[in-house]
Amino acid sequence: MQEQVGGRPLLDTKPDQALYVARPALEETLWAAVRRRLNVLVLGEPGSGKTTLLRHLTYALRNEDAAALFVEAATTTDARGLIALLSSKLARSGELQQTSAPRGDGQLLDLVTDLRSVAENDPHTFLLIDSLPNASDAHALFGRLRDELWQLPFTWIVAADDAHRSAYLTPPADAFFDVVLDVPPLTQQQRRKLLAARLGSKAPRFESLAIEGSGNPRRLLAMAREAIVSGKGSGDVLGASAERHMKAARLGSAAAMLLVELETRGAASASDERLLANLGWTRARAVQVFKQLETAGLVTSYEHKGPAGRPRKMYQVAGTVGP
């Protein structure tokens, strides 16, 4: 079989779900909550498998003929954009009939009212929301408007980076979520199963990654990808990673934190909003620490020209291959 070690989360499709590695303890708690229509907050570090878990649940719910809608909230700019997107998607899906058009430029409460009018005569729907782009918007939506959301015929399963935990769980937002699930690192057995699913008969060559590799699925796959593309042994990849972390630790805790973020996320710029939010840094601070890492030879940089605006300076971990 062709190796499947790309960094993207699995989709809620049959071919992708064949690659899914079960996490029974996590899934049992999640299913117990979902069957009781309890709102769930799923927290974990970037790359821990939150999106893949939500996609798996979406696939399973649809197989049970439940109304389930997965929404990648990162495609929106704020909570208003998310609610407008939900209203549009639900009306377009045929599961719900739109009775009033969402006002994209309206206030958040107006948009929630619009969403209620879309949903008021329709069956219960499971909304699987992946990562709101702005943590303060999450607090406004699930805190200030929690009573309005409770009146909608939805069960909310929301995934968020652990760095944003306080925004979701500071009162009054904490009361909105009945269950909070933390996504743990993969166990050694789960790492072995993930590599077997992605590498097939070649997996035994990567046993050292299953034993000593990262419990973060995205970082584990990045290590496997690096070994395959570069031709290095998995032991060499593990050794290089350990050496990088030792060097970064000598530079200080900030450098070590940023290196982990880059290993998990892939290339990033000093103006990456999600990166800055996770670290709690300003852009100036990120520029300073990126320069530290680059001077130490731990990251390399290149110019990236986007669809509009000036080129951005992007950084990636030195000696690794991209996602």
mmCIF file of N, CA, C and O in Angstrom, residues 182-236:
data_model
loop_
_atom_site.group_PDB
_atom_site.id
_atom_site.type_symbol
_atom_site.label_atom_id
_atom_site.label_comp_id
_atom_site.label_asym_id
_atom_site.label_seq_id
_atom_site.Cartn_x
_atom_site.Cartn_y
_atom_site.Cartn_z
ATOM 1 N N ASP A 182 -10.803 15.885 27.898
ATOM 2 C CA ASP A 182 -9.430 16.185 27.536
ATOM 3 C C ASP A 182 -8.890 15.047 26.676
ATOM 4 O O ASP A 182 -8.977 13.868 27.072
ATOM 5 N N VAL A 183 -8.353 15.391 25.519
ATOM 6 C CA VAL A 183 -7.805 14.381 24.616
ATOM 7 C C VAL A 183 -6.388 14.031 25.082
ATOM 8 O O VAL A 183 -5.500 14.885 25.050
ATOM 9 N N PRO A 184 -6.158 12.806 25.520
ATOM 10 C CA PRO A 184 -4.833 12.432 26.035
ATOM 11 C C PRO A 184 -3.878 12.072 24.905
ATOM 12 O O PRO A 184 -4.300 11.859 23.761
ATOM 13 N N PRO A 185 -2.589 11.973 25.207
ATOM 14 C CA PRO A 185 -1.643 11.484 24.190
ATOM 15 C C PRO A 185 -1.969 10.040 23.813
ATOM 16 O O PRO A 185 -2.582 9.295 24.597
ATOM 17 N N LEU A 186 -1.552 9.645 22.615
ATOM 18 C CA LEU A 186 -1.716 8.257 22.202
ATOM 19 C C LEU A 186 -0.882 7.348 23.104
ATOM 20 O O LEU A 186 0.252 7.673 23.466
ATOM 21 N N THR A 187 -1.448 6.213 23.458
ATOM 22 C CA THR A 187 -0.676 5.206 24.174
ATOM 23 C C THR A 187 0.281 4.525 23.194
ATOM 24 O O THR A 187 0.167 4.695 21.969
ATOM 25 N N GLN A 188 1.210 3.754 23.721
ATOM 26 C CA GLN A 188 2.141 3.042 22.842
ATOM 27 C C GLN A 188 1.378 2.119 21.886
ATOM 28 O O GLN A 188 1.694 2.041 20.695
ATOM 29 N N GLN A 189 0.363 1.435 22.394
ATOM 30 C CA GLN A 189 -0.434 0.537 21.541
ATOM 31 C C GLN A 189 -1.150 1.331 20.446
ATOM 32 O O GLN A 189 -1.213 0.891 19.290
ATOM 33 N N GLN A 190 -1.678 2.501 20.784
ATOM 34 C CA GLN A 190 -2.360 3.320 19.788
ATOM 35 C C GLN A 190 -1.384 3.881 18.759
ATOM 36 O O GLN A 190 -1.715 3.987 17.577
ATOM 37 N N ARG A 191 -0.176 4.231 19.195
ATOM 38 C CA ARG A 191 0.845 4.683 18.242
ATOM 39 C C ARG A 191 1.184 3.569 17.261
ATOM 40 O O ARG A 191 1.328 3.804 16.056
ATOM 41 N N ARG A 192 1.282 2.354 17.780
ATOM 42 C CA ARG A 192 1.586 1.210 16.918
ATOM 43 C C ARG A 192 0.456 0.992 15.895
ATOM 44 O O ARG A 192 0.712 0.740 14.709
ATOM 45 N N LYS A 193 -0.789 1.112 16.365
ATOM 46 C CA LYS A 193 -1.934 0.920 15.455
ATOM 47 C C LYS A 193 -2.001 2.026 14.408
ATOM 48 O O LYS A 193 -2.325 1.778 13.244
ATOM 49 N N LEU A 194 -1.708 3.266 14.812
ATOM 50 C CA LEU A 194 -1.742 4.373 13.861
ATOM 51 C C LEU A 194 -0.705 4.161 12.756
ATOM 52 O O LEU A 194 -0.999 4.325 11.564
ATOM 53 N N LEU A 195 0.508 3.779 13.131
ATOM 54 C CA LEU A 195 1.557 3.561 12.134
ATOM 55 C C LEU A 195 1.226 2.365 11.246
ATOM 56 O O LEU A 195 1.494 2.389 10.035
ATOM 57 N N ALA A 196 0.620 1.332 11.825
ATOM 58 C CA ALA A 196 0.228 0.175 11.025
ATOM 59 C C ALA A 196 -0.839 0.554 10.004
ATOM 60 O O ALA A 196 -0.805 0.121 8.839
ATOM 61 N N ALA A 197 -1.802 1.380 10.424
ATOM 62 C CA ALA A 197 -2.868 1.805 9.506
ATOM 63 C C ALA A 197 -2.312 2.660 8.370
ATOM 64 O O ALA A 197 -2.784 2.573 7.232
ATOM 65 N N ARG A 198 -1.319 3.486 8.671
ATOM 66 C CA ARG A 198 -0.795 4.417 7.676
ATOM 67 C C ARG A 198 0.338 3.838 6.830
ATOM 68 O O ARG A 198 0.561 4.277 5.700
ATOM 69 N N LEU A 199 1.070 2.852 7.374
ATOM 70 C CA LEU A 199 2.258 2.340 6.687
ATOM 71 C C LEU A 199 2.124 0.899 6.219
ATOM 72 O O LEU A 199 2.973 0.406 5.471
ATOM 73 N N GLY A 200 1.080 0.204 6.667
ATOM 74 C CA GLY A 200 0.871 -1.172 6.246
ATOM 75 C C GLY A 200 2.032 -2.075 6.620
ATOM 76 O O GLY A 200 2.530 -2.045 7.743
ATOM 77 N N SER A 201 2.506 -2.867 5.650
ATOM 78 C CA SER A 201 3.566 -3.846 5.914
ATOM 79 C C SER A 201 4.899 -3.194 6.268
ATOM 80 O O SER A 201 5.801 -3.858 6.788
ATOM 81 N N LYS A 202 5.043 -1.902 5.998
ATOM 82 C CA LYS A 202 6.299 -1.205 6.312
ATOM 83 C C LYS A 202 6.367 -0.758 7.773
ATOM 84 O O LYS A 202 7.415 -0.300 8.244
ATOM 85 N N ALA A 203 5.253 -0.877 8.494
ATOM 86 C CA ALA A 203 5.189 -0.377 9.864
ATOM 87 C C ALA A 203 6.260 -0.960 10.786
ATOM 88 O O ALA A 203 6.808 -0.234 11.628
ATOM 89 N N PRO A 204 6.596 -2.278 10.684
ATOM 90 C CA PRO A 204 7.616 -2.807 11.601
ATOM 91 C C PRO A 204 8.954 -2.074 11.541
ATOM 92 O O PRO A 204 9.680 -2.040 12.530
ATOM 93 N N ARG A 205 9.264 -1.467 10.401
ATOM 94 C CA ARG A 205 10.515 -0.708 10.292
ATOM 95 C C ARG A 205 10.499 0.548 11.157
ATOM 96 O O ARG A 205 11.539 1.151 11.408
ATOM 97 N N PHE A 206 9.321 0.937 11.610
ATOM 98 C CA PHE A 206 9.164 2.164 12.397
ATOM 99 C C PHE A 206 8.774 1.866 13.848
ATOM 100 O O PHE A 206 8.193 2.687 14.522
ATOM 101 N N GLU A 207 9.135 0.675 14.301
ATOM 102 C CA GLU A 207 8.762 0.260 15.649
ATOM 103 C C GLU A 207 9.316 1.208 16.703
ATOM 104 O O GLU A 207 8.671 1.455 17.732
ATOM 105 N N SER A 208 10.498 1.764 16.460
ATOM 106 C CA SER A 208 11.067 2.677 17.459
ATOM 107 C C SER A 208 10.200 3.918 17.624
ATOM 108 O O SER A 208 10.127 4.494 18.718
ATOM 109 N N LEU A 209 9.506 4.338 16.551
ATOM 110 C CA LEU A 209 8.585 5.469 16.669
ATOM 111 C C LEU A 209 7.371 5.083 17.512
ATOM 112 O O LEU A 209 6.855 5.896 18.277
ATOM 113 N N ALA A 210 6.911 3.850 17.348
ATOM 114 C CA ALA A 210 5.770 3.395 18.147
ATOM 115 C C ALA A 210 6.138 3.338 19.630
ATOM 116 O O ALA A 210 5.317 3.641 20.495
ATOM 117 N N ILE A 211 7.388 2.996 19.915
ATOM 118 C CA ILE A 211 7.807 2.849 21.310
ATOM 119 C C ILE A 211 8.172 4.196 21.931
ATOM 120 O O ILE A 211 7.760 4.514 23.052
ATOM 121 N N GLU A 212 8.939 5.001 21.192
ATOM 122 C CA GLU A 212 9.503 6.223 21.765
ATOM 123 C C GLU A 212 8.975 7.513 21.133
ATOM 124 O O GLU A 212 9.284 8.600 21.609
ATOM 125 N N GLY A 213 8.184 7.406 20.076
ATOM 126 C CA GLY A 213 7.729 8.593 19.363
ATOM 127 C C GLY A 213 6.691 9.388 20.137
ATOM 128 O O GLY A 213 6.222 8.982 21.202
ATOM 129 N N SER A 214 6.322 10.514 19.578
ATOM 130 C CA SER A 214 5.383 11.422 20.236
ATOM 131 C C SER A 214 3.995 10.802 20.372
ATOM 132 O O SER A 214 3.532 10.074 19.493
ATOM 133 N N GLY A 215 3.341 11.119 21.492
ATOM 134 C CA GLY A 215 1.949 10.710 21.674
ATOM 135 C C GLY A 215 0.979 11.636 20.982
ATOM 136 O O GLY A 215 -0.231 11.420 20.994
ATOM 137 N N ASN A 216 1.504 12.702 20.340
ATOM 138 C CA ASN A 216 0.690 13.614 19.545
ATOM 139 C C ASN A 216 0.624 13.047 18.128
ATOM 140 O O ASN A 216 1.662 12.924 17.471
ATOM 141 N N PRO A 217 -0.564 12.685 17.622
ATOM 142 C CA PRO A 217 -0.649 12.036 16.308
ATOM 143 C C PRO A 217 0.001 12.833 15.180
ATOM 144 O O PRO A 217 0.677 12.258 14.320
ATOM 145 N N ARG A 218 -0.180 14.141 15.189
ATOM 146 C CA ARG A 218 0.384 14.939 14.105
ATOM 147 C C ARG A 218 1.908 14.919 14.133
ATOM 148 O O ARG A 218 2.562 14.791 13.106
ATOM 149 N N ARG A 219 2.481 15.021 15.342
ATOM 150 C CA ARG A 219 3.939 14.993 15.443
ATOM 151 C C ARG A 219 4.482 13.602 15.127
ATOM 152 O O ARG A 219 5.558 13.462 14.533
ATOM 153 N N LEU A 220 3.753 12.566 15.533
ATOM 154 C CA LEU A 220 4.184 11.205 15.235
ATOM 155 C C LEU A 220 4.221 10.973 13.731
ATOM 156 O O LEU A 220 5.196 10.419 13.195
ATOM 157 N N LEU A 221 3.175 11.417 13.022
ATOM 158 C CA LEU A 221 3.148 11.258 11.574
ATOM 159 C C LEU A 221 4.223 12.102 10.906
ATOM 160 O O LEU A 221 4.790 11.708 9.882
ATOM 161 N N ALA A 222 4.513 13.272 11.480
ATOM 162 C CA ALA A 222 5.577 14.109 10.924
ATOM 163 C C ALA A 222 6.919 13.397 11.020
ATOM 164 O O ALA A 222 7.750 13.472 10.100
ATOM 165 N N MET A 223 7.161 12.699 12.126
ATOM 166 C CA MET A 223 8.395 11.929 12.269
ATOM 167 C C MET A 223 8.467 10.804 11.235
ATOM 168 O O MET A 223 9.511 10.566 10.617
ATOM 169 N N ALA A 224 7.349 10.086 11.064
ATOM 170 C CA ALA A 224 7.317 9.007 10.073
ATOM 171 C C ALA A 224 7.541 9.559 8.670
ATOM 172 O O ALA A 224 8.284 8.980 7.859
ATOM 173 N N ARG A 225 6.912 10.690 8.396
ATOM 174 C CA ARG A 225 7.067 11.325 7.079
ATOM 175 C C ARG A 225 8.519 11.735 6.836
ATOM 176 O O ARG A 225 9.067 11.553 5.752
ATOM 177 N N GLU A 226 9.150 12.296 7.866
ATOM 178 C CA GLU A 226 10.542 12.713 7.736
ATOM 179 C C GLU A 226 11.452 11.530 7.452
ATOM 180 O O GLU A 226 12.355 11.594 6.602
ATOM 181 N N ALA A 227 11.203 10.419 8.145
ATOM 182 C CA ALA A 227 12.019 9.224 7.932
ATOM 183 C C ALA A 227 11.857 8.696 6.510
ATOM 184 O O ALA A 227 12.841 8.316 5.854
ATOM 185 N N ILE A 228 10.620 8.704 6.010
ATOM 186 C CA ILE A 228 10.353 8.173 4.662
ATOM 187 C C ILE A 228 10.962 9.061 3.587
ATOM 188 O O ILE A 228 11.669 8.594 2.683
ATOM 189 N N VAL A 229 10.708 10.372 3.684
ATOM 190 C CA VAL A 229 11.146 11.289 2.634
ATOM 191 C C VAL A 229 12.661 11.483 2.633
ATOM 192 O O VAL A 229 13.302 11.561 1.582
ATOM 193 N N SER A 230 13.253 11.557 3.830
ATOM 194 C CA SER A 230 14.687 11.813 3.921
ATOM 195 C C SER A 230 15.528 10.552 3.799
ATOM 196 O O SER A 230 16.738 10.626 3.550
ATOM 197 N N GLY A 231 14.894 9.393 3.991
ATOM 198 C CA GLY A 231 15.638 8.145 3.966
ATOM 199 C C GLY A 231 16.356 7.845 5.264
ATOM 200 O O GLY A 231 17.117 6.873 5.361
ATOM 201 N N LYS A 232 16.129 8.655 6.300
ATOM 202 C CA LYS A 232 16.753 8.412 7.603
ATOM 203 C C LYS A 232 16.064 7.247 8.309
ATOM 204 O O LYS A 232 14.896 6.952 8.062
ATOM 205 N N GLY A 233 16.771 6.613 9.209
ATOM 206 C CA GLY A 233 16.152 5.620 10.069
ATOM 207 C C GLY A 233 15.300 6.317 11.111
ATOM 208 O O GLY A 233 15.559 7.468 11.479
ATOM 209 N N SER A 234 14.289 5.625 11.625
ATOM 210 C CA SER A 234 13.418 6.261 12.618
ATOM 211 C C SER A 234 14.191 6.605 13.888
ATOM 212 O O SER A 234 13.888 7.588 14.564
ATOM 213 N N GLY A 235 15.223 5.802 14.202
ATOM 214 C CA GLY A 235 16.051 6.123 15.351
ATOM 215 C C GLY A 235 16.796 7.428 15.169
ATOM 216 O O GLY A 235 16.944 8.220 16.114
ATOM 217 N N ASP A 236 17.254 7.686 13.935
ATOM 218 C CA ASP A 236 17.942 8.947 13.640
ATOM 219 C C ASP A 236 16.985 10.125 13.769
ATOM 220 O O ASP A 236 17.360 11.197 14.258
#
